[in-house]
Amino acid sequence: QVQLVESGGGLVQAGGSLRLSCAASGSIFSTNTIGWYRQAPGKQRELVARIISGYSTNYADSVKGRFTISRDNAKKTVYLQMNSLKPEDTAVYYCAAHGARDYWGQGTQVTVSS
C-alpha cells in the first residue's frame, strides 16, 4: 500500500522559510512524478512545483525563484524548500505521486503572517 506523509508546515512570519517533506512508503517513488500542491481557503487546489523522475522540475510562476523542489530517492522523500514566504503562500500543502494512479498525502498547514 502506498502512503505519502507530509511534514514541516507551521506558522512563520513573512520573509521567513520553511522546508516541507513528503515521505513515501510502498511500491512507489523513483519513477513517479511527485508534485506539491496547495489549497487556500475558498480557492481551488493549485500546482506549486513538481519533480519528474529524471529530476526535471516545474514551478508555478508565483513561487519561481523562492521555492525549490528536490528529491532523495534513497530516502523516498521529496522536499519543498520555501524561502521569502508571503502571506499569500498561506494554504494547506499536499504532495501527490503521479503514475498509473495518483496518490495524495493528508496535507500540512502553512501559515505566513504579515
Short mmCIF file of N, CA, C and O in Angstrom, two decimals:
data_model
loop_
_atom_site.label_atom_id
_atom_site.label_comp_id
_atom_site.label_asym_id
_atom_site.label_seq_id
_atom_site.Cartn_x
_atom_site.Cartn_y
_atom_site.Cartn_z
N GLN A 1 0.85 -1.20 0.00
CA GLN A 1 0.00 0.00 0.00
C GLN A 1 0.88 1.24 0.00
O GLN A 1 1.87 1.31 0.71
N VAL A 2 0.51 2.21 -0.80
CA VAL A 2 1.29 3.44 -0.91
C VAL A 2 0.77 4.48 0.07
O VAL A 2 -0.44 4.68 0.20
N GLN A 3 1.69 5.11 0.76
CA GLN A 3 1.32 6.22 1.66
C GLN A 3 2.27 7.37 1.43
O GLN A 3 3.48 7.18 1.24
N LEU A 4 1.72 8.57 1.48
CA LEU A 4 2.52 9.80 1.43
C LEU A 4 2.22 10.59 2.69
O LEU A 4 1.06 10.81 3.02
N VAL A 5 3.26 11.00 3.38
CA VAL A 5 3.08 11.74 4.62
C VAL A 5 3.87 13.05 4.55
O VAL A 5 5.10 13.02 4.41
N GLU A 6 3.15 14.15 4.63
CA GLU A 6 3.79 15.46 4.61
C GLU A 6 4.13 15.91 6.03
O GLU A 6 3.42 15.56 6.98
N SER A 7 5.16 16.70 6.14
CA SER A 7 5.52 17.30 7.43
C SER A 7 6.28 18.59 7.16
O SER A 7 6.70 18.86 6.03
N GLY A 8 6.45 19.38 8.22
CA GLY A 8 7.26 20.59 8.11
C GLY A 8 6.47 21.88 8.04
O GLY A 8 7.06 22.96 8.02
N GLY A 9 5.16 21.79 8.00
CA GLY A 9 4.37 23.00 7.97
C GLY A 9 4.40 23.71 9.32
O GLY A 9 4.93 23.20 10.30
N GLY A 10 3.84 24.91 9.34
CA GLY A 10 3.79 25.66 10.57
C GLY A 10 3.48 27.12 10.33
O GLY A 10 3.05 27.51 9.24
N LEU A 11 3.71 27.92 11.36
CA LEU A 11 3.47 29.36 11.32
C LEU A 11 4.81 30.07 11.19
O LEU A 11 5.74 29.79 11.96
N VAL A 12 4.90 30.97 10.23
CA VAL A 12 6.14 31.70 10.01
C VAL A 12 5.81 33.13 9.61
O VAL A 12 4.73 33.38 9.04
N GLN A 13 6.69 34.06 9.93
CA GLN A 13 6.49 35.44 9.53
C GLN A 13 6.85 35.63 8.07
O GLN A 13 7.67 34.89 7.51
N ALA A 14 6.26 36.63 7.47
CA ALA A 14 6.59 36.96 6.09
C ALA A 14 8.09 37.18 5.96
O ALA A 14 8.72 37.80 6.82
N GLY A 15 8.65 36.64 4.88
CA GLY A 15 10.08 36.71 4.66
C GLY A 15 10.84 35.51 5.19
O GLY A 15 12.02 35.34 4.89
N GLY A 16 10.16 34.70 5.97
CA GLY A 16 10.79 33.52 6.56
C GLY A 16 10.83 32.34 5.62
O GLY A 16 10.43 32.43 4.45
N SER A 17 11.29 31.21 6.17
CA SER A 17 11.46 30.00 5.37
C SER A 17 10.88 28.80 6.09
O SER A 17 10.82 28.76 7.32
N LEU A 18 10.47 27.83 5.32
CA LEU A 18 10.06 26.52 5.81
C LEU A 18 10.52 25.48 4.81
O LEU A 18 10.63 25.77 3.61
N ARG A 19 10.75 24.27 5.30
CA ARG A 19 11.02 23.16 4.41
C ARG A 19 10.00 22.06 4.67
O ARG A 19 9.91 21.53 5.78
N LEU A 20 9.25 21.75 3.64
CA LEU A 20 8.27 20.67 3.73
C LEU A 20 8.90 19.37 3.24
O LEU A 20 9.74 19.39 2.33
N SER A 21 8.48 18.28 3.85
CA SER A 21 8.93 16.95 3.44
C SER A 21 7.73 16.10 3.09
O SER A 21 6.68 16.20 3.71
N CYS A 22 7.92 15.24 2.11
CA CYS A 22 6.89 14.28 1.71
C CYS A 22 7.57 12.92 1.68
O CYS A 22 8.38 12.64 0.78
N ALA A 23 7.25 12.11 2.67
CA ALA A 23 7.86 10.79 2.79
C ALA A 23 6.92 9.74 2.23
O ALA A 23 5.74 9.70 2.59
N ALA A 24 7.44 8.89 1.34
CA ALA A 24 6.62 7.88 0.69
C ALA A 24 6.97 6.50 1.20
O ALA A 24 8.10 6.20 1.58
N SER A 25 5.97 5.65 1.23
CA SER A 25 6.18 4.25 1.55
C SER A 25 5.43 3.41 0.54
O SER A 25 4.50 3.87 -0.12
N GLY A 26 5.86 2.18 0.38
CA GLY A 26 5.23 1.30 -0.59
C GLY A 26 5.95 1.30 -1.92
O GLY A 26 7.02 1.89 -2.06
N SER A 27 5.35 0.68 -2.89
CA SER A 27 5.99 0.49 -4.20
C SER A 27 5.81 1.72 -5.07
O SER A 27 5.01 1.76 -6.00
N ILE A 28 6.59 2.70 -4.75
CA ILE A 28 6.47 3.96 -5.47
C ILE A 28 7.78 4.68 -5.30
O ILE A 28 8.52 4.44 -4.38
N PHE A 29 8.04 5.49 -6.18
CA PHE A 29 8.90 6.58 -5.96
C PHE A 29 9.78 7.01 -7.10
O PHE A 29 9.52 8.04 -7.70
N SER A 30 10.84 6.24 -7.38
CA SER A 30 11.88 6.82 -8.21
C SER A 30 11.39 7.15 -9.63
O SER A 30 11.92 8.03 -10.28
N THR A 31 10.38 6.40 -10.11
CA THR A 31 9.91 6.65 -11.48
C THR A 31 8.67 7.53 -11.51
O THR A 31 8.14 7.82 -12.58
N ASN A 32 8.21 7.94 -10.35
CA ASN A 32 7.00 8.74 -10.32
C ASN A 32 7.29 10.23 -10.35
O ASN A 32 8.28 10.69 -9.78
N THR A 33 6.40 10.96 -10.98
CA THR A 33 6.41 12.41 -10.84
C THR A 33 5.75 12.75 -9.51
O THR A 33 4.67 12.25 -9.20
N ILE A 34 6.43 13.57 -8.73
CA ILE A 34 5.90 13.99 -7.44
C ILE A 34 5.63 15.49 -7.50
O ILE A 34 6.49 16.26 -7.94
N GLY A 35 4.46 15.86 -7.07
CA GLY A 35 4.09 17.27 -7.10
C GLY A 35 3.71 17.77 -5.73
O GLY A 35 3.22 17.02 -4.89
N TRP A 36 4.00 19.04 -5.50
CA TRP A 36 3.48 19.75 -4.33
C TRP A 36 2.36 20.67 -4.80
O TRP A 36 2.54 21.40 -5.79
N TYR A 37 1.24 20.59 -4.12
CA TYR A 37 0.08 21.40 -4.43
C TYR A 37 -0.31 22.18 -3.18
O TYR A 37 0.10 21.83 -2.07
N ARG A 38 -1.13 23.19 -3.36
CA ARG A 38 -1.63 23.91 -2.19
C ARG A 38 -3.08 24.34 -2.44
O ARG A 38 -3.49 24.53 -3.58
N GLN A 39 -3.78 24.47 -1.34
CA GLN A 39 -5.16 24.92 -1.42
C GLN A 39 -5.41 25.90 -0.28
O GLN A 39 -5.32 25.54 0.90
N ALA A 40 -5.72 27.12 -0.66
CA ALA A 40 -6.06 28.16 0.30
C ALA A 40 -7.56 28.16 0.50
O ALA A 40 -8.31 27.70 -0.38
N PRO A 41 -8.04 28.67 1.62
CA PRO A 41 -9.49 28.70 1.88
C PRO A 41 -10.24 29.41 0.76
O PRO A 41 -9.86 30.50 0.33
N GLY A 42 -11.28 28.74 0.26
CA GLY A 42 -12.10 29.33 -0.78
C GLY A 42 -11.50 29.31 -2.17
O GLY A 42 -12.08 29.87 -3.10
N LYS A 43 -10.35 28.66 -2.30
CA LYS A 43 -9.69 28.61 -3.61
C LYS A 43 -9.50 27.17 -4.06
O LYS A 43 -9.54 26.24 -3.26
N GLN A 44 -9.27 27.02 -5.35
CA GLN A 44 -9.02 25.69 -5.90
C GLN A 44 -7.59 25.25 -5.58
O GLN A 44 -6.70 26.09 -5.40
N ARG A 45 -7.41 23.95 -5.52
CA ARG A 45 -6.07 23.41 -5.33
C ARG A 45 -5.24 23.74 -6.57
O ARG A 45 -5.72 23.63 -7.69
N GLU A 46 -4.00 24.15 -6.34
CA GLU A 46 -3.15 24.52 -7.46
C GLU A 46 -1.78 23.84 -7.33
O GLU A 46 -1.31 23.57 -6.23
N LEU A 47 -1.18 23.60 -8.47
CA LEU A 47 0.16 23.03 -8.50
C LEU A 47 1.17 24.10 -8.11
O LEU A 47 1.16 25.20 -8.66
N VAL A 48 2.05 23.75 -7.20
CA VAL A 48 3.11 24.66 -6.77
C VAL A 48 4.42 24.30 -7.47
O VAL A 48 5.09 25.16 -8.05
N ALA A 49 4.76 23.03 -7.44
CA ALA A 49 6.01 22.57 -8.05
C ALA A 49 5.92 21.07 -8.26
O ALA A 49 5.19 20.39 -7.55
N ARG A 50 6.67 20.57 -9.22
CA ARG A 50 6.72 19.13 -9.42
C ARG A 50 8.11 18.75 -9.89
O ARG A 50 8.82 19.54 -10.50
N ILE A 51 8.43 17.50 -9.59
CA ILE A 51 9.73 16.97 -9.98
C ILE A 51 9.49 15.63 -10.65
O ILE A 51 8.75 14.79 -10.14
N ILE A 52 10.09 15.49 -11.82
CA ILE A 52 9.89 14.30 -12.64
C ILE A 52 11.02 13.32 -12.36
O ILE A 52 12.03 13.68 -11.77
N SER A 53 10.85 12.08 -12.76
CA SER A 53 11.79 11.03 -12.36
C SER A 53 13.22 11.37 -12.70
O SER A 53 14.14 10.99 -11.98
N GLY A 54 13.44 12.09 -13.80
CA GLY A 54 14.79 12.46 -14.17
C GLY A 54 15.28 13.73 -13.52
O GLY A 54 16.27 14.31 -13.95
N TYR A 55 14.58 14.20 -12.48
CA TYR A 55 14.95 15.40 -11.73
C TYR A 55 14.62 16.70 -12.44
O TYR A 55 15.03 17.77 -12.00
N SER A 56 13.90 16.63 -13.54
CA SER A 56 13.40 17.86 -14.17
C SER A 56 12.33 18.46 -13.27
O SER A 56 11.55 17.73 -12.64
N THR A 57 12.28 19.78 -13.20
CA THR A 57 11.35 20.45 -12.29
C THR A 57 10.51 21.49 -13.02
O THR A 57 10.93 22.05 -14.04
N ASN A 58 9.33 21.73 -12.47
CA ASN A 58 8.45 22.81 -12.94
C ASN A 58 7.94 23.56 -11.73
O ASN A 58 7.71 22.94 -10.68
N TYR A 59 7.70 24.86 -11.89
CA TYR A 59 7.21 25.69 -10.80
C TYR A 59 6.08 26.59 -11.27
O TYR A 59 6.07 27.03 -12.42
N ALA A 60 5.17 26.87 -10.36
CA ALA A 60 4.18 27.91 -10.63
C ALA A 60 4.91 29.25 -10.69
O ALA A 60 5.88 29.47 -9.98
N ASP A 61 4.40 30.14 -11.53
CA ASP A 61 5.05 31.45 -11.66
C ASP A 61 5.12 32.18 -10.33
O ASP A 61 6.09 32.90 -10.06
N SER A 62 4.13 31.97 -9.48
CA SER A 62 4.05 32.70 -8.22
C SER A 62 5.14 32.30 -7.23
O SER A 62 5.39 33.03 -6.26
N VAL A 63 5.80 31.17 -7.45
CA VAL A 63 6.82 30.72 -6.50
C VAL A 63 8.21 30.61 -7.12
O VAL A 63 9.17 30.30 -6.41
N LYS A 64 8.32 30.86 -8.40
CA LYS A 64 9.63 30.76 -9.05
C LYS A 64 10.63 31.69 -8.38
O LYS A 64 10.33 32.84 -8.10
N GLY A 65 11.81 31.15 -8.14
CA GLY A 65 12.86 31.93 -7.50
C GLY A 65 12.78 31.93 -5.99
O GLY A 65 13.72 32.38 -5.32
N ARG A 66 11.68 31.45 -5.43
CA ARG A 66 11.53 31.40 -3.96
C ARG A 66 11.46 29.97 -3.44
O ARG A 66 11.94 29.69 -2.34
N PHE A 67 10.84 29.08 -4.19
CA PHE A 67 10.67 27.68 -3.77
C PHE A 67 11.57 26.78 -4.58
O PHE A 67 11.81 27.03 -5.77
N THR A 68 12.04 25.72 -3.95
CA THR A 68 12.85 24.72 -4.63
C THR A 68 12.37 23.33 -4.25
O THR A 68 12.27 23.01 -3.06
N ILE A 69 12.08 22.53 -5.26
CA ILE A 69 11.67 21.14 -5.02
C ILE A 69 12.86 20.24 -5.30
O ILE A 69 13.64 20.48 -6.23
N SER A 70 13.01 19.22 -4.47
CA SER A 70 14.11 18.28 -4.66
C SER A 70 13.66 16.91 -4.17
O SER A 70 12.65 16.81 -3.47
N ARG A 71 14.40 15.88 -4.56
CA ARG A 71 14.01 14.54 -4.14
C ARG A 71 15.25 13.76 -3.73
O ARG A 71 16.33 13.96 -4.28
N ASP A 72 15.05 12.88 -2.80
CA ASP A 72 16.08 11.94 -2.36
C ASP A 72 15.47 10.55 -2.53
O ASP A 72 14.70 10.10 -1.70
N ASN A 73 15.81 9.90 -3.65
CA ASN A 73 15.19 8.61 -3.95
C ASN A 73 15.57 7.54 -2.92
O ASN A 73 14.77 6.66 -2.63
N ALA A 74 16.76 7.63 -2.37
CA ALA A 74 17.18 6.63 -1.37
C ALA A 74 16.30 6.72 -0.13
O ALA A 74 16.00 5.70 0.50
N LYS A 75 15.88 7.93 0.21
CA LYS A 75 15.02 8.12 1.38
C LYS A 75 13.54 8.15 1.02
O LYS A 75 12.70 8.29 1.89
N LYS A 76 13.24 8.03 -0.28
CA LYS A 76 11.85 8.11 -0.75
C LYS A 76 11.19 9.38 -0.22
O LYS A 76 10.06 9.34 0.29
N THR A 77 11.88 10.47 -0.32
CA THR A 77 11.38 11.74 0.22
C THR A 77 11.57 12.84 -0.80
O THR A 77 12.60 12.92 -1.47
N VAL A 78 10.54 13.68 -0.90
CA VAL A 78 10.61 14.88 -1.72
C VAL A 78 10.48 16.08 -0.79
O VAL A 78 9.67 16.06 0.14
N TYR A 79 11.28 17.10 -1.06
CA TYR A 79 11.30 18.28 -0.22
C TYR A 79 10.80 19.50 -1.01
O TYR A 79 10.94 19.57 -2.23
N LEU A 80 10.24 20.44 -0.29
CA LEU A 80 9.91 21.73 -0.86
C LEU A 80 10.49 22.79 0.06
O LEU A 80 9.98 23.01 1.16
N GLN A 81 11.58 23.39 -0.37
CA GLN A 81 12.20 24.47 0.38
C GLN A 81 11.51 25.76 -0.02
O GLN A 81 11.49 26.12 -1.21
N MET A 82 10.95 26.45 0.95
CA MET A 82 10.19 27.67 0.69
C MET A 82 10.87 28.84 1.38
O MET A 82 10.96 28.86 2.61
N ASN A 83 11.36 29.76 0.59
CA ASN A 83 12.02 30.95 1.12
C ASN A 83 11.23 32.20 0.77
O ASN A 83 10.36 32.17 -0.10
N SER A 84 11.54 33.27 1.45
CA SER A 84 10.87 34.56 1.19
C SER A 84 9.36 34.39 1.17
O SER A 84 8.67 34.86 0.26
N LEU A 85 8.85 33.73 2.18
CA LEU A 85 7.42 33.43 2.22
C LEU A 85 6.59 34.70 2.34
O LEU A 85 7.00 35.69 2.97
N LYS A 86 5.42 34.64 1.71
CA LYS A 86 4.49 35.76 1.69
C LYS A 86 3.16 35.31 2.30
O LYS A 86 2.83 34.12 2.28
N PRO A 87 2.37 36.25 2.82
CA PRO A 87 1.07 35.86 3.36
C PRO A 87 0.21 35.09 2.36
O PRO A 87 -0.55 34.20 2.75
N GLU A 88 0.34 35.40 1.09
CA GLU A 88 -0.45 34.70 0.07
C GLU A 88 0.00 33.26 -0.15
O GLU A 88 -0.64 32.53 -0.90
N ASP A 89 1.09 32.86 0.47
CA ASP A 89 1.50 31.45 0.41
C ASP A 89 0.76 30.61 1.45
O ASP A 89 0.91 29.37 1.46
N THR A 90 -0.01 31.25 2.29
CA THR A 90 -0.77 30.52 3.31
C THR A 90 -1.76 29.56 2.65
O THR A 90 -2.56 29.95 1.80
N ALA A 91 -1.67 28.30 3.04
CA ALA A 91 -2.51 27.26 2.44
C ALA A 91 -2.21 25.93 3.11
O ALA A 91 -1.24 25.81 3.87
N VAL A 92 -3.03 24.95 2.80
CA VAL A 92 -2.67 23.57 3.11
C VAL A 92 -1.88 23.04 1.92
O VAL A 92 -2.33 23.15 0.77
N TYR A 93 -0.72 22.48 2.19
CA TYR A 93 0.15 21.97 1.15
C TYR A 93 0.07 20.45 1.12
O TYR A 93 0.17 19.78 2.17
N TYR A 94 -0.11 19.92 -0.07
CA TYR A 94 -0.24 18.49 -0.28
C TYR A 94 0.85 18.01 -1.24
O TYR A 94 1.21 18.71 -2.18
N CYS A 95 1.33 16.80 -1.01
CA CYS A 95 2.15 16.18 -2.04
C CYS A 95 1.34 15.07 -2.69
O CYS A 95 0.43 14.50 -2.09
N ALA A 96 1.69 14.81 -3.93
CA ALA A 96 0.99 13.77 -4.70
C ALA A 96 1.99 13.07 -5.59
O ALA A 96 2.92 13.68 -6.11
N ALA A 97 1.79 11.77 -5.75
CA ALA A 97 2.61 10.96 -6.64
C ALA A 97 1.76 10.54 -7.82
O ALA A 97 0.65 10.02 -7.64
N HIS A 98 2.27 10.79 -9.00
CA HIS A 98 1.52 10.52 -10.21
C HIS A 98 2.18 9.39 -10.99
O HIS A 98 3.39 9.36 -11.18
N GLY A 99 1.34 8.46 -11.43
CA GLY A 99 1.82 7.32 -12.21
C GLY A 99 0.61 6.64 -12.81
O GLY A 99 -0.27 7.30 -13.34
N ALA A 100 0.58 5.32 -12.69
CA ALA A 100 -0.58 4.58 -13.18
C ALA A 100 -1.85 5.04 -12.46
O ALA A 100 -2.94 5.03 -13.01
N ARG A 101 -1.68 5.46 -11.23
CA ARG A 101 -2.75 6.13 -10.48
C ARG A 101 -2.10 7.19 -9.62
O ARG A 101 -0.89 7.23 -9.46
N ASP A 102 -2.93 8.05 -9.07
CA ASP A 102 -2.44 9.14 -8.23
C ASP A 102 -2.61 8.80 -6.75
O ASP A 102 -3.62 8.20 -6.36
N TYR A 103 -1.62 9.21 -5.97
CA TYR A 103 -1.70 9.09 -4.52
C TYR A 103 -1.50 10.47 -3.91
O TYR A 103 -0.65 11.24 -4.38
N TRP A 104 -2.23 10.72 -2.85
CA TRP A 104 -2.17 12.02 -2.19
C TRP A 104 -1.88 11.85 -0.71
O TRP A 104 -2.33 10.90 -0.08
N GLY A 105 -1.15 12.83 -0.17
CA GLY A 105 -0.95 12.87 1.26
C GLY A 105 -2.11 13.60 1.93
O GLY A 105 -3.04 14.07 1.27
N GLN A 106 -2.02 13.72 3.25
CA GLN A 106 -3.10 14.30 4.02
C GLN A 106 -2.99 15.82 4.13
O GLN A 106 -3.94 16.49 4.54
N GLY A 107 -1.85 16.37 3.78
CA GLY A 107 -1.67 17.81 3.80
C GLY A 107 -1.01 18.32 5.06
O GLY A 107 -1.09 17.69 6.12
N THR A 108 -0.35 19.46 4.94
CA THR A 108 0.26 20.13 6.09
C THR A 108 0.00 21.63 5.96
O THR A 108 0.11 22.19 4.86
N GLN A 109 -0.39 22.24 7.06
CA GLN A 109 -0.79 23.65 7.03
C GLN A 109 0.45 24.56 7.06
O GLN A 109 1.34 24.37 7.90
N VAL A 110 0.46 25.53 6.18
CA VAL A 110 1.48 26.58 6.19
C VAL A 110 0.75 27.90 6.36
O VAL A 110 -0.15 28.23 5.58
N THR A 111 1.13 28.64 7.39
CA THR A 111 0.53 29.94 7.65
C THR A 111 1.63 30.99 7.71
O THR A 111 2.59 30.84 8.48
N VAL A 112 1.50 32.01 6.88
CA VAL A 112 2.50 33.07 6.83
C VAL A 112 1.84 34.35 7.33
O VAL A 112 0.87 34.83 6.74
N SER A 113 2.37 34.88 8.41
CA SER A 113 1.79 36.09 8.99
C SER A 113 2.51 37.32 8.44
O SER A 113 3.69 37.30 8.14
N SER A 114 1.75 38.41 8.33
CA SER A 114 2.32 39.65 7.78
C SER A 114 2.94 40.51 8.86
O SER A 114 2.80 40.26 10.04
#
